[in-house]
PDB file of C-alpha atoms in Angstrom:
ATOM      1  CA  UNK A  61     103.391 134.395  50.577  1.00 61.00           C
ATOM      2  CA  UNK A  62     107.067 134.556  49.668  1.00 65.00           C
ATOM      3  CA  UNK A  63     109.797 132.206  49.789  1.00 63.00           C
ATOM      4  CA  UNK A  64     111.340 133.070  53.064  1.00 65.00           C
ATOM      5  CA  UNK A  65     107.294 133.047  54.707  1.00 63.00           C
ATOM      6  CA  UNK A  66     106.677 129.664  53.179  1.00 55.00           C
ATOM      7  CA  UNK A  67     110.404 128.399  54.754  1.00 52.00           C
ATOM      8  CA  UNK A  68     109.417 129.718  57.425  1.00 58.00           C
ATOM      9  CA  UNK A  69     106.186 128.600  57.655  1.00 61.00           C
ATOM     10  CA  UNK A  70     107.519 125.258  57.069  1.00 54.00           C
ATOM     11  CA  UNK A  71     110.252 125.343  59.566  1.00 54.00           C
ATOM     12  CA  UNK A  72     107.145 125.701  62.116  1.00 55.00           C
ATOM     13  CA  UNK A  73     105.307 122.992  61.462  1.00 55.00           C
ATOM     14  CA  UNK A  74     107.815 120.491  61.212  1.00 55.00           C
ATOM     15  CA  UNK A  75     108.856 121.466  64.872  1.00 57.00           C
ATOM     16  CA  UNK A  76     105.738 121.246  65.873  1.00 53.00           C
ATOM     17  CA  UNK A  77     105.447 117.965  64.261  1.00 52.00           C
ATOM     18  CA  UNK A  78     108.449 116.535  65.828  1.00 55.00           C
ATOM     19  CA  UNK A  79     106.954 117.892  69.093  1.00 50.00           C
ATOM     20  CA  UNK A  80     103.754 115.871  68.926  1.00 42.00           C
ATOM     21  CA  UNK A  81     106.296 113.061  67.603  1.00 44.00           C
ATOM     22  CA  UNK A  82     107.957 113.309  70.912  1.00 45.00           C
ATOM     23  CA  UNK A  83     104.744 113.414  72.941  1.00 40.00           C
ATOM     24  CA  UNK A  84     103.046 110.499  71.469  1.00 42.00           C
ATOM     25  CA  UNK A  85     106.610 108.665  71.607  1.00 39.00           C
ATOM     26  CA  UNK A  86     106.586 109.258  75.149  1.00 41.00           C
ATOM     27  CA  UNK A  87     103.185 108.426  75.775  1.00 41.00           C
ATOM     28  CA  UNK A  88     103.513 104.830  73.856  1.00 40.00           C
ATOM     29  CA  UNK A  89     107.002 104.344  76.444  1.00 39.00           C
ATOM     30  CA  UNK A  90     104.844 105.080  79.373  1.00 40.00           C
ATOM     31  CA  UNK A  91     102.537 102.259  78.331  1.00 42.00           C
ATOM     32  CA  UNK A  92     104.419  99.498  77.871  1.00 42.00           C
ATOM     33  CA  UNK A  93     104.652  96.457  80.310  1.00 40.00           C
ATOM     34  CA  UNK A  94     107.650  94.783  81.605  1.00 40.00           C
ATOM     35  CA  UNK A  95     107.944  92.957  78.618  1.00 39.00           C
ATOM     36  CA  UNK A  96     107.809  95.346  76.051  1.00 44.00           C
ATOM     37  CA  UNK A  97     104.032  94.638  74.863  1.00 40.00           C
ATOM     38  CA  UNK A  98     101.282  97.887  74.736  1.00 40.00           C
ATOM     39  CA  UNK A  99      98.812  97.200  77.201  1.00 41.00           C
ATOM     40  CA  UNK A 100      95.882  98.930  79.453  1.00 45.00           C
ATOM     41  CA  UNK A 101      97.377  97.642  82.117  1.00 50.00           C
ATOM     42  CA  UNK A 102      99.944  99.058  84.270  1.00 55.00           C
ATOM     43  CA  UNK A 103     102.591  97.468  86.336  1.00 64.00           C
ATOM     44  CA  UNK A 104     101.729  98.061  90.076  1.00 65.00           C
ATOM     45  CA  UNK A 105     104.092  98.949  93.128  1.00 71.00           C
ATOM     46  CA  UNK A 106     106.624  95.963  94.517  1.00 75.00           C
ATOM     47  CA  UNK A 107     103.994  96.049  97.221  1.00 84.00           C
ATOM     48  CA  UNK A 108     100.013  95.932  97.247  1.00 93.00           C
ATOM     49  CA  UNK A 109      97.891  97.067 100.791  1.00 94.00           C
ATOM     50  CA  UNK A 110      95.660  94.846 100.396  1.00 95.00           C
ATOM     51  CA  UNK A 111      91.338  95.267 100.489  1.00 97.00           C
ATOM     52  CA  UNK A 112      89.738  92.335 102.129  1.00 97.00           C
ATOM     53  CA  UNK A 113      86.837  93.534 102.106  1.00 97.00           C
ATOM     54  CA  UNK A 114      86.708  93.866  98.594  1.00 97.00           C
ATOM     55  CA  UNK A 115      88.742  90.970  97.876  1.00 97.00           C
ATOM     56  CA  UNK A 116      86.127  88.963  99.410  1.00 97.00           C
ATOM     57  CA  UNK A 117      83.406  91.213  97.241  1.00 97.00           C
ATOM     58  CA  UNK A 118      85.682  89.918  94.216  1.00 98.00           C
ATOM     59  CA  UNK A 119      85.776  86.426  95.081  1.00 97.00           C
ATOM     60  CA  UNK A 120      81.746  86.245  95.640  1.00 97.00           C
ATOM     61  CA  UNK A 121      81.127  87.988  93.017  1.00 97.00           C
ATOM     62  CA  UNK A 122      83.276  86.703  90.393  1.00 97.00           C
ATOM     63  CA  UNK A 123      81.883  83.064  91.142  1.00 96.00           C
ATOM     64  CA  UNK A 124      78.702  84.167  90.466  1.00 96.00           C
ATOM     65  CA  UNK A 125      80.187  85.641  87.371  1.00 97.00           C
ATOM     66  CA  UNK A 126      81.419  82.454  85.927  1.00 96.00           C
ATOM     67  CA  UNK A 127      78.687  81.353  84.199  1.00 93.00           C
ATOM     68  CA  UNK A 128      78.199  83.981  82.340  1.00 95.00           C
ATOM     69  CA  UNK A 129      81.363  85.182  81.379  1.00 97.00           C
ATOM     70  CA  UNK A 130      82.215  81.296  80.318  1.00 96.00           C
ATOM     71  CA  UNK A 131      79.756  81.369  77.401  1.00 95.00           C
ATOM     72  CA  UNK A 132      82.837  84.523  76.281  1.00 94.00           C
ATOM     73  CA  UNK A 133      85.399  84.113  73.604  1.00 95.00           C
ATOM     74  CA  UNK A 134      88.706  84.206  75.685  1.00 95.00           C
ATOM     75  CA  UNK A 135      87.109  84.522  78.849  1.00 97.00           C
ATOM     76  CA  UNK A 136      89.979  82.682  82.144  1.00 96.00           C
ATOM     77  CA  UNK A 137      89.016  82.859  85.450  1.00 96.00           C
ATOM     78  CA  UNK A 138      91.713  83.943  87.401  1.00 96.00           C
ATOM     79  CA  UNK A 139      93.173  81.868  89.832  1.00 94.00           C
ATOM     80  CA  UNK A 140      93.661  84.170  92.354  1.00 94.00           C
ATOM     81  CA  UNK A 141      93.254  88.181  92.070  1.00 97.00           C
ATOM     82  CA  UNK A 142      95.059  90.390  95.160  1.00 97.00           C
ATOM     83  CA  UNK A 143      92.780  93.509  95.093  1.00 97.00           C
ATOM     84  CA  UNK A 144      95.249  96.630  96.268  1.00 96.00           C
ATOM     85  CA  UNK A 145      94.359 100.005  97.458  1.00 95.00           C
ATOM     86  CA  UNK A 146      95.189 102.809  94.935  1.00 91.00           C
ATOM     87  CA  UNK A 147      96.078 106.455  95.942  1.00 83.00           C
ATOM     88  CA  UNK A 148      96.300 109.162  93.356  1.00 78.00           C
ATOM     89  CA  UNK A 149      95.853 107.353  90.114  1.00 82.00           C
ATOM     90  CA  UNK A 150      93.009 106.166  87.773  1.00 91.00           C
ATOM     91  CA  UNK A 151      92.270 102.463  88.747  1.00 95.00           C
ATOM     92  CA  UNK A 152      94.291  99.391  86.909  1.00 94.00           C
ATOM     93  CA  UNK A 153      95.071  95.878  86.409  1.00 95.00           C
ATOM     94  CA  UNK A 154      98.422  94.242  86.887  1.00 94.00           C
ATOM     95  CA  UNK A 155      98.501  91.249  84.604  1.00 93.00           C
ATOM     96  CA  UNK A 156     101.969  90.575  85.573  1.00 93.00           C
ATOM     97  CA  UNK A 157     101.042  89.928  89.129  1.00 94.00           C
ATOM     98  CA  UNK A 158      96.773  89.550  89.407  1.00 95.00           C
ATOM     99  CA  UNK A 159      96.222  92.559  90.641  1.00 96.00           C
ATOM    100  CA  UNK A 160      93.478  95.168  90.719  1.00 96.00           C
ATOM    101  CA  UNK A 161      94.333  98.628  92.187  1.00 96.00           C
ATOM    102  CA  UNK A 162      90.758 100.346  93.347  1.00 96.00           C
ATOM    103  CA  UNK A 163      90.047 102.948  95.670  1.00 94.00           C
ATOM    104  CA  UNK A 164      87.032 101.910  97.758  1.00 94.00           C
ATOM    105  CA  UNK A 165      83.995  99.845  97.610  1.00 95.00           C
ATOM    106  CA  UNK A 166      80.835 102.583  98.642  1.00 95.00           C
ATOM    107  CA  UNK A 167      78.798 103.198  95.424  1.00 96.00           C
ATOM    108  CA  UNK A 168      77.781 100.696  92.092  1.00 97.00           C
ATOM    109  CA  UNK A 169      79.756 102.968  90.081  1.00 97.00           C
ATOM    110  CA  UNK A 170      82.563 101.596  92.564  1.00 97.00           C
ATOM    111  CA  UNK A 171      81.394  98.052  92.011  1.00 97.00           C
ATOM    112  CA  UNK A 172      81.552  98.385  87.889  1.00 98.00           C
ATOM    113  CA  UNK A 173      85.298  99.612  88.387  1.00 97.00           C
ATOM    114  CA  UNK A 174      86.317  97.036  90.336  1.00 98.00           C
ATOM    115  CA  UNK A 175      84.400  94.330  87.911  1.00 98.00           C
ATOM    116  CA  UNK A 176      85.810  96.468  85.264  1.00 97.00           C
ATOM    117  CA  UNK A 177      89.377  96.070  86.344  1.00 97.00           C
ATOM    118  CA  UNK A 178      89.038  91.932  87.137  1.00 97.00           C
ATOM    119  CA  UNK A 179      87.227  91.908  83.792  1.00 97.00           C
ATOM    120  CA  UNK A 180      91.012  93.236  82.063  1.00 97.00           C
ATOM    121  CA  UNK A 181      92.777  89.892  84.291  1.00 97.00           C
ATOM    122  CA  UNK A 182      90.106  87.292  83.112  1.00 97.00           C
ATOM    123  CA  UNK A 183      90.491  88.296  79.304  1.00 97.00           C
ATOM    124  CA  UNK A 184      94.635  89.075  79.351  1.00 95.00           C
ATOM    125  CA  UNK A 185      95.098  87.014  76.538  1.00 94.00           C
ATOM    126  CA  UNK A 186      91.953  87.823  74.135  1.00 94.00           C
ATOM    127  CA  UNK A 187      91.516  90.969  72.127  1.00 93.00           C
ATOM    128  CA  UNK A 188      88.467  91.899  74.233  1.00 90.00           C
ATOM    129  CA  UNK A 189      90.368  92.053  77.492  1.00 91.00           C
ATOM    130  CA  UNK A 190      92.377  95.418  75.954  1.00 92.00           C
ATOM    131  CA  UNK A 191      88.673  96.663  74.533  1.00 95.00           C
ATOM    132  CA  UNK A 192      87.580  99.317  77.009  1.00 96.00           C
ATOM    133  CA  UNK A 193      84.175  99.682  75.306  1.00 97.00           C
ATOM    134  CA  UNK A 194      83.504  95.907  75.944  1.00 96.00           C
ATOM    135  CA  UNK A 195      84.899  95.682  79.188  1.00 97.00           C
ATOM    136  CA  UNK A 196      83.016  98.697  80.362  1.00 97.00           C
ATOM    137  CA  UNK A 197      79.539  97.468  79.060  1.00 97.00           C
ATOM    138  CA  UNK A 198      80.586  93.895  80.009  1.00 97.00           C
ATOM    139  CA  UNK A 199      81.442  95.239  84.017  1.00 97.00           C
ATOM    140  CA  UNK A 200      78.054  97.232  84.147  1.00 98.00           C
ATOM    141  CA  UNK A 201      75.872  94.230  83.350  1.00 97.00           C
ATOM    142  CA  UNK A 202      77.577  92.276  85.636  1.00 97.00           C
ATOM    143  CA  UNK A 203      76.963  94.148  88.345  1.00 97.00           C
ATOM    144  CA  UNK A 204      73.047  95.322  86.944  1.00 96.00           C
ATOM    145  CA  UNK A 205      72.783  91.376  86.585  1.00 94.00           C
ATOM    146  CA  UNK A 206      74.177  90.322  90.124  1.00 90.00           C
ATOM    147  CA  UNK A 207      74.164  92.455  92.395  1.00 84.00           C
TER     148      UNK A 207
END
């Protein structure tokens, strides 16, 4: 390889460097919250169509889930958690307003999503709330546990 190749060369890759700069840039931007923090969280719409039937799923279920979850490092029981319908997107938590957004309520895979979601609210403020691996294994014994 000659001079100009290895400029060359080199030219490429630090474009292509800046590119994935720009990507993962962008990608951090998209997940910050209203104040400025990373989280898994995102911020939902001004308004949430509510679920009542799964709110009232939520509610039964996560007082059965106290108990359990109280023997947790960092583990708050929301006061109050508005469960929202979600079109077109993976399913989240709002921490800024104590929201869940699901789709439906049919299947225990649906269950474990929706657990998994007011699982993110109840530990906010403690490193495991932001740990998918815990919160995932954490949702699917809760539901495998009380169904």
């Amino acid at each position: 390889m000659n001079g100009i190749e290895g400029a060359q060369r080199s030219a490429s890759t630090g474009r292509a460097g800046r590119h994935l700069l720009a990507v993962i840039v962008s990608s951090l931007i998209g997940c910050l919250g209203a104040d400025g923090t990373l989280a898994h969280e995102g911020i939902g719409p001004a308004t949430c169509d509510h679920l009542p039937t799964l709110e009232a799923w939520l509610t039964l279920h996560a007082q059965r889930w106290d108990t359990a979850l109280s023997a947790e490092p960092g583990y708050e029981r929301p006061a109050h958690v508005d469960v929202c319908r979600l079109d077109g997107r993976w399913p989240f938590a709002d921490n800024h307003q104590s929201r869940v957004y699901v789709r439906r309520l049919e299947t225990t895979d649906d269950q474990v999503t929706l657990a998994h979601e007011y699982l993110h609210l109840a530990f906010q403020h403690f490193p495991s709330g932001h740990d998918e691996r815990y919160v995932e294994t954490t949702a699917r014994r809760l539901v495998a546990d009380y169904p």
